[in-house]
XYZ file of C-alpha atoms in Angstrom:
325
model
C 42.626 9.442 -23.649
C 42.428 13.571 -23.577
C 45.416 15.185 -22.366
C 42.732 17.006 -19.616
C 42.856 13.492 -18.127
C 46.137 12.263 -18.768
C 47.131 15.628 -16.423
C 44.687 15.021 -14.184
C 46.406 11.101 -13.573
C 50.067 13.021 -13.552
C 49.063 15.647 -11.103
C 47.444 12.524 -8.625
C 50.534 10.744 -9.845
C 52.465 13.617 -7.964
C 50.825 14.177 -5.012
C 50.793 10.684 -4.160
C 54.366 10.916 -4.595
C 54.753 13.355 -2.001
C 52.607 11.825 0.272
C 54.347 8.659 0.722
C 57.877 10.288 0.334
C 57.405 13.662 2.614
C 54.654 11.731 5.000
C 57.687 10.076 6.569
C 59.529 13.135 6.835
C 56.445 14.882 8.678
C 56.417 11.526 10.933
C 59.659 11.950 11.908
C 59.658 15.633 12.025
C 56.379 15.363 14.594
C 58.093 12.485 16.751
C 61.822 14.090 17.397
C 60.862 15.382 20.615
C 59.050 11.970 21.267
C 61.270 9.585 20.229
C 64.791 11.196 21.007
C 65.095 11.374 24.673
C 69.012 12.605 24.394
C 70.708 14.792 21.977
C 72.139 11.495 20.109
C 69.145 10.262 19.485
C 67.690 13.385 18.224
C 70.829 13.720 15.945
C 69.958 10.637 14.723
C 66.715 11.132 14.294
C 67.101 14.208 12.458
C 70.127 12.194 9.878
C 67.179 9.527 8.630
C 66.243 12.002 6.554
C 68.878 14.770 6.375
C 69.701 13.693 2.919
C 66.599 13.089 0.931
C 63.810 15.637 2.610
C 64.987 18.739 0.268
C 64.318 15.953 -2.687
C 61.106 14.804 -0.984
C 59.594 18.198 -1.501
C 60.187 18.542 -5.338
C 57.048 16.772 -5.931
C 55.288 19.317 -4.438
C 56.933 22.455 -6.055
C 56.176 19.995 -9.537
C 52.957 19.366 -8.414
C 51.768 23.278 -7.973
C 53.644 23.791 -11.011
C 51.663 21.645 -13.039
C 48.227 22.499 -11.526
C 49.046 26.193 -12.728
C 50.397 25.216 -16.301
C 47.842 22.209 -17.046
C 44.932 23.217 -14.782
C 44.736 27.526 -14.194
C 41.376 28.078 -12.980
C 42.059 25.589 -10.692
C 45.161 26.937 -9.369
C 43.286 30.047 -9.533
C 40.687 29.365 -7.119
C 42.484 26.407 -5.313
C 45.158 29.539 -3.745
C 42.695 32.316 -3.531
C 40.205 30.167 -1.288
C 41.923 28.153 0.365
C 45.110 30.663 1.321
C 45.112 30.966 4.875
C 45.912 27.079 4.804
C 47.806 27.198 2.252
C 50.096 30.046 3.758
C 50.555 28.044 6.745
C 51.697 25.530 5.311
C 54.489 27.069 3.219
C 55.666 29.009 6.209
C 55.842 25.475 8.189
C 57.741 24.123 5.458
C 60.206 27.062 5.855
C 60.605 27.004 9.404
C 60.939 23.003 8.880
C 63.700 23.612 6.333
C 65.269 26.581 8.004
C 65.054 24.287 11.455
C 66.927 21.166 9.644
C 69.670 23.251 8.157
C 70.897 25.632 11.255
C 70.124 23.184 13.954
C 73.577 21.972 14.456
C 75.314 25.231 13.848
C 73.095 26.509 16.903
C 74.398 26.258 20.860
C 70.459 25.900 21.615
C 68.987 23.147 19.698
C 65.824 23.320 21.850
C 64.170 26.781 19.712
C 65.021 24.678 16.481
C 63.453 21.064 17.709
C 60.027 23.188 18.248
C 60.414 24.892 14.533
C 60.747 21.433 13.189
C 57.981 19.987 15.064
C 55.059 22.656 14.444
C 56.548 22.735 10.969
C 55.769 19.140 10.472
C 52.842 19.200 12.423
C 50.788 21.891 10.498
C 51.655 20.841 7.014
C 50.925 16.766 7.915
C 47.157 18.044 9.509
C 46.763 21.199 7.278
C 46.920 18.705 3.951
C 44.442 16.718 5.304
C 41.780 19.530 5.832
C 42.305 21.193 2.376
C 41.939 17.545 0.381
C 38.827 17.169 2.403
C 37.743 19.930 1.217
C 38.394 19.590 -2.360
C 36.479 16.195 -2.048
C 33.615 17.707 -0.334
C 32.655 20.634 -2.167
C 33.365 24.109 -1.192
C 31.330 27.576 -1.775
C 32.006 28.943 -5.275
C 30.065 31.719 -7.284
C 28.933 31.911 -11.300
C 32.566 32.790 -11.955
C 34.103 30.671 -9.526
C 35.424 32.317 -6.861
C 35.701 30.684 -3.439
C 32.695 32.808 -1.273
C 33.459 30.860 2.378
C 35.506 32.059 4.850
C 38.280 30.326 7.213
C 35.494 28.781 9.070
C 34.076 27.283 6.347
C 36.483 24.642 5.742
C 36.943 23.938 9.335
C 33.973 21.796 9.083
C 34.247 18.486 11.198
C 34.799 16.190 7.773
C 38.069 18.169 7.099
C 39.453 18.276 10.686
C 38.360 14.449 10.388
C 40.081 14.358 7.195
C 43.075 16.336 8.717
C 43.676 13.686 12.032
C 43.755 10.743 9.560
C 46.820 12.773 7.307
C 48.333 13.124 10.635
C 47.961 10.033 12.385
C 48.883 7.901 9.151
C 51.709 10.212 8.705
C 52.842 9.788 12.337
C 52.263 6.354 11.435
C 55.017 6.442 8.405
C 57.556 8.300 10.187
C 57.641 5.103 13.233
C 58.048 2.902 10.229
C 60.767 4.698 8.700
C 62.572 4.910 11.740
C 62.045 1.211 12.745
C 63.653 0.689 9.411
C 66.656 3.281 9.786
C 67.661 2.842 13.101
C 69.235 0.511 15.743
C 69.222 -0.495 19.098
C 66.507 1.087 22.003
C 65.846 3.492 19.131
C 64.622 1.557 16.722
C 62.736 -0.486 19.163
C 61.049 2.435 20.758
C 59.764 3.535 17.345
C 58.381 -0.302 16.074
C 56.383 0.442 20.125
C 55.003 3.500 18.992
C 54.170 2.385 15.383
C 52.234 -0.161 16.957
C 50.194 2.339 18.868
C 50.005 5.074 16.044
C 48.643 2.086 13.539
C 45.308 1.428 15.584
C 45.009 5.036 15.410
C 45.256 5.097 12.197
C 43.055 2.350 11.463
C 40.207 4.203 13.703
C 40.875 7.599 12.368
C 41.537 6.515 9.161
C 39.166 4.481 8.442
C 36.067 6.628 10.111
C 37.258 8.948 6.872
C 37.250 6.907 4.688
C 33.824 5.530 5.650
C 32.412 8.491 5.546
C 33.744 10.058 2.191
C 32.641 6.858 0.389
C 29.223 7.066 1.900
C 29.063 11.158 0.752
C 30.788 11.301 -2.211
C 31.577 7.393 -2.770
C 31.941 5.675 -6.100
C 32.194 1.712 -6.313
C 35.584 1.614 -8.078
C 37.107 3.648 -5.060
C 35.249 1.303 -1.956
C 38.203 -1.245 -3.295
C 41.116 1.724 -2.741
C 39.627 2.285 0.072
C 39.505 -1.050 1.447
C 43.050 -1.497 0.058
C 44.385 1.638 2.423
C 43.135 -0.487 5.413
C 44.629 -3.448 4.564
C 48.041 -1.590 4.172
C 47.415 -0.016 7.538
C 46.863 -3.751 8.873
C 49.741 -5.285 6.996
C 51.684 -2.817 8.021
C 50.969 -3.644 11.707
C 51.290 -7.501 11.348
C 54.799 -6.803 9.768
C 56.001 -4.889 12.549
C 55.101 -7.779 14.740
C 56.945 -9.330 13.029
C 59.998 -7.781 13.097
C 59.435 -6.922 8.779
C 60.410 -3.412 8.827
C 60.958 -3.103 5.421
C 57.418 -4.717 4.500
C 55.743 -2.642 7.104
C 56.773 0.301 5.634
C 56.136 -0.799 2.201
C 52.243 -1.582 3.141
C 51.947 1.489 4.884
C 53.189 3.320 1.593
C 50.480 0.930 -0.272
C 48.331 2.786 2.018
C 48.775 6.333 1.293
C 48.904 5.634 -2.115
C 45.308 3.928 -1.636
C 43.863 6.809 0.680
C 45.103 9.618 -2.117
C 43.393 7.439 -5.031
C 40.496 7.149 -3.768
C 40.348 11.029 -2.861
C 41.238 11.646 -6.171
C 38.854 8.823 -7.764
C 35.910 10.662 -6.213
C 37.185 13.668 -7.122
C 37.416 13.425 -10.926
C 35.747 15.093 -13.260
C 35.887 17.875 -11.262
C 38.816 19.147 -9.625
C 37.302 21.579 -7.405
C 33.269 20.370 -6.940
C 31.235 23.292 -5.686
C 28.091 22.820 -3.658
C 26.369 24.023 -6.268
C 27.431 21.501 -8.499
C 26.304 23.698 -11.766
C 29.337 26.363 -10.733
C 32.291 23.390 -10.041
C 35.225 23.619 -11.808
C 35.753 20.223 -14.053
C 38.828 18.582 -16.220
C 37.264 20.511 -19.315
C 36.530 24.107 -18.228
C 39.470 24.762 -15.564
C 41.987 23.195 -18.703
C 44.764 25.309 -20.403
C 44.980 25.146 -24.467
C 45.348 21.728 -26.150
C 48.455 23.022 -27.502
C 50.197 23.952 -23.701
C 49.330 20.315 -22.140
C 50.503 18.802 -25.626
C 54.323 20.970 -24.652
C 53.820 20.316 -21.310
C 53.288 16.486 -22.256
C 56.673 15.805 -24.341
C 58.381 17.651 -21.468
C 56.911 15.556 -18.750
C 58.048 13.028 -20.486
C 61.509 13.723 -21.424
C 62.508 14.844 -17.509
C 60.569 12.565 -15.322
C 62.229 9.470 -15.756
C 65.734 11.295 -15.100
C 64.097 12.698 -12.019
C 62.746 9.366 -10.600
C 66.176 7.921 -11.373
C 68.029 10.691 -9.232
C 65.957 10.682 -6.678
C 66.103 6.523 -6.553
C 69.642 6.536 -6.641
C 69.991 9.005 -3.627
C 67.657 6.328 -1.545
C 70.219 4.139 -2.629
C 73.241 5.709 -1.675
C 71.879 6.166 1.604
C 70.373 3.246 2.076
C 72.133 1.861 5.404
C 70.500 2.125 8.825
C 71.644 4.733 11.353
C 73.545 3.887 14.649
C 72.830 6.314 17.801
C 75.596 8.428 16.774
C 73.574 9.187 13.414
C 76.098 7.779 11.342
């Protein structure tokens, strides 16, 4: 196998990563001011993922950092066309960050539950809209250079695409709560998973639908069926009382919906409409000799990574009372 390819698996390696690790932090993040009717439940809230969010967003940081090292024309055009978006987000992130770290050295907690709302709220539809996108096609020239505007990749496919990142991330935050918490808590979240999880399943699934029918190939109809059945699984668990397989499934099911994005994305990692000016796994590359560097490091540091980061999950694996302890 080329290294072009190999990077191209590692970088949808990442991404799913993030999805299924900071989707539940965006679900929670978008249902505090839901879910926590009193300050102790918000507290609460908040502590399912006070100590693992910072480490939930490494994979992103790793994942730009490897799409400019492995992949630079990509990067290239990926930040210059789509940077509106892309600026949102990170300032989102920041306010989300900034909102999780002051909140409880603040007398009004009310400013900071809005900061970490919006800034879960833009990033979880914002991703959505951009990997539409960069599924669909977008406007590039002989050289390419994005030539759309904003507008342009507001089209109704990526605000579709953008309410099913949302909803299934709403979706993952219920479940992780359901599985952290106690009490009228936990049982208000297993209510609203039930209720986000049809959503999903409609939203969800009308995207899915459609990018198979568009840009579709047969291997990826089976992800994509796969992603439902997590969504459903994920429902029937909850029934259940299964909190722990719920959430599982619905983590099946991200990692579905991103490989069959990425399935129907590859050879290309940014298709243009013209198809003759996309950018591919070949002609966005860096030297043989960088991804062969960037290889042995990958390598080297990822399983100490994955162990870190598996150990914190560990450590703070117990569920949360109502005094978010």
């Amino acid at each position: 196998m080329e290294l072009t390819t190999v990077w191209f698996l590692l970088i949808a390696v990442l991404w799913t990563g993030y999805f299924v690790l900071e989707g539940f932090d965006f679900g929670v993040g978008i249902l505090l001011p839901v879910l926590g009717r009193d300050e102790a439940d918000r507290r609460t809230v908040l502590a399912s993922i006070g100590p693992v969010w910072d480490g939930n967003e490494v994979w992103l940081l790793v994942a730009g950092g490897a799409t400019f090292a492995a992949f630079p024309e990509w990067y290239a055009t990926l930040f210059s066309g789509f940077y509106v978006p892309l600026f949102l987000i990170l300032v989102a992130l920041i306010l989300r960050g900034v909102a999780i770290e002051y909140r409880n050295k603040s007398d009004s907690t009310r400013g900071w539950d809005r900061a970490m709302f919006f800034g879960s709220l833009l990033p979880a539809f914002l991703w959505g809209v951009a990997f539409a996108n960069i599924v669909r096609g977008v406007p590039l020239d002989a050289d390419h250079e994005y030539t759309g505007s904003l507008l342009t990749l507001l089209n109704p496919y990526a605000l579709l695409g953008g309410l099913a990142t949302l909803v299934l991330f709403v979706l993952h935050g219920a479940l992780f709560l359901a599985l952290r918490t106690t009490g009228d808590l936990r049982a208000r979240a297993v209510s609203l998973a039930g209720k986000a999880g049809l959503a999903a399943l409609a939203v969800g699934g009308a995207f899915l639908v459609i990018t198979q029918l568009t840009a579709g190939r047969p291997a990826t109809w089976v992800s994509a069926a796969l992603a439902a059945a997590g969504i459903a699984g994920a429902l029937a668990a909850t029934r259940r009382g299964r909190d722990g397989r719920a959430f599982a499934a619905n983590a099946v099911a991200i990692v579905a919906v991103t490989v069959t994005l990425f399935g129907n994305l590859w050879p290309d990692v940014m298709p243009a409409l013209d198809p003759a000016h996309s950018l591919t796994v070949e002609n966005a590359s860096s030297s043989p000799y960088t991804l062969t560097v960037m290889t042995w490091v990958a390598v080297v540091f990822t399983p100490l990574v994955l162990a870190y980061q598996g150990w914190t999950y560990w450590v703070f694996r117990r569920r949360l009372t109502g005094s978010g302890t």
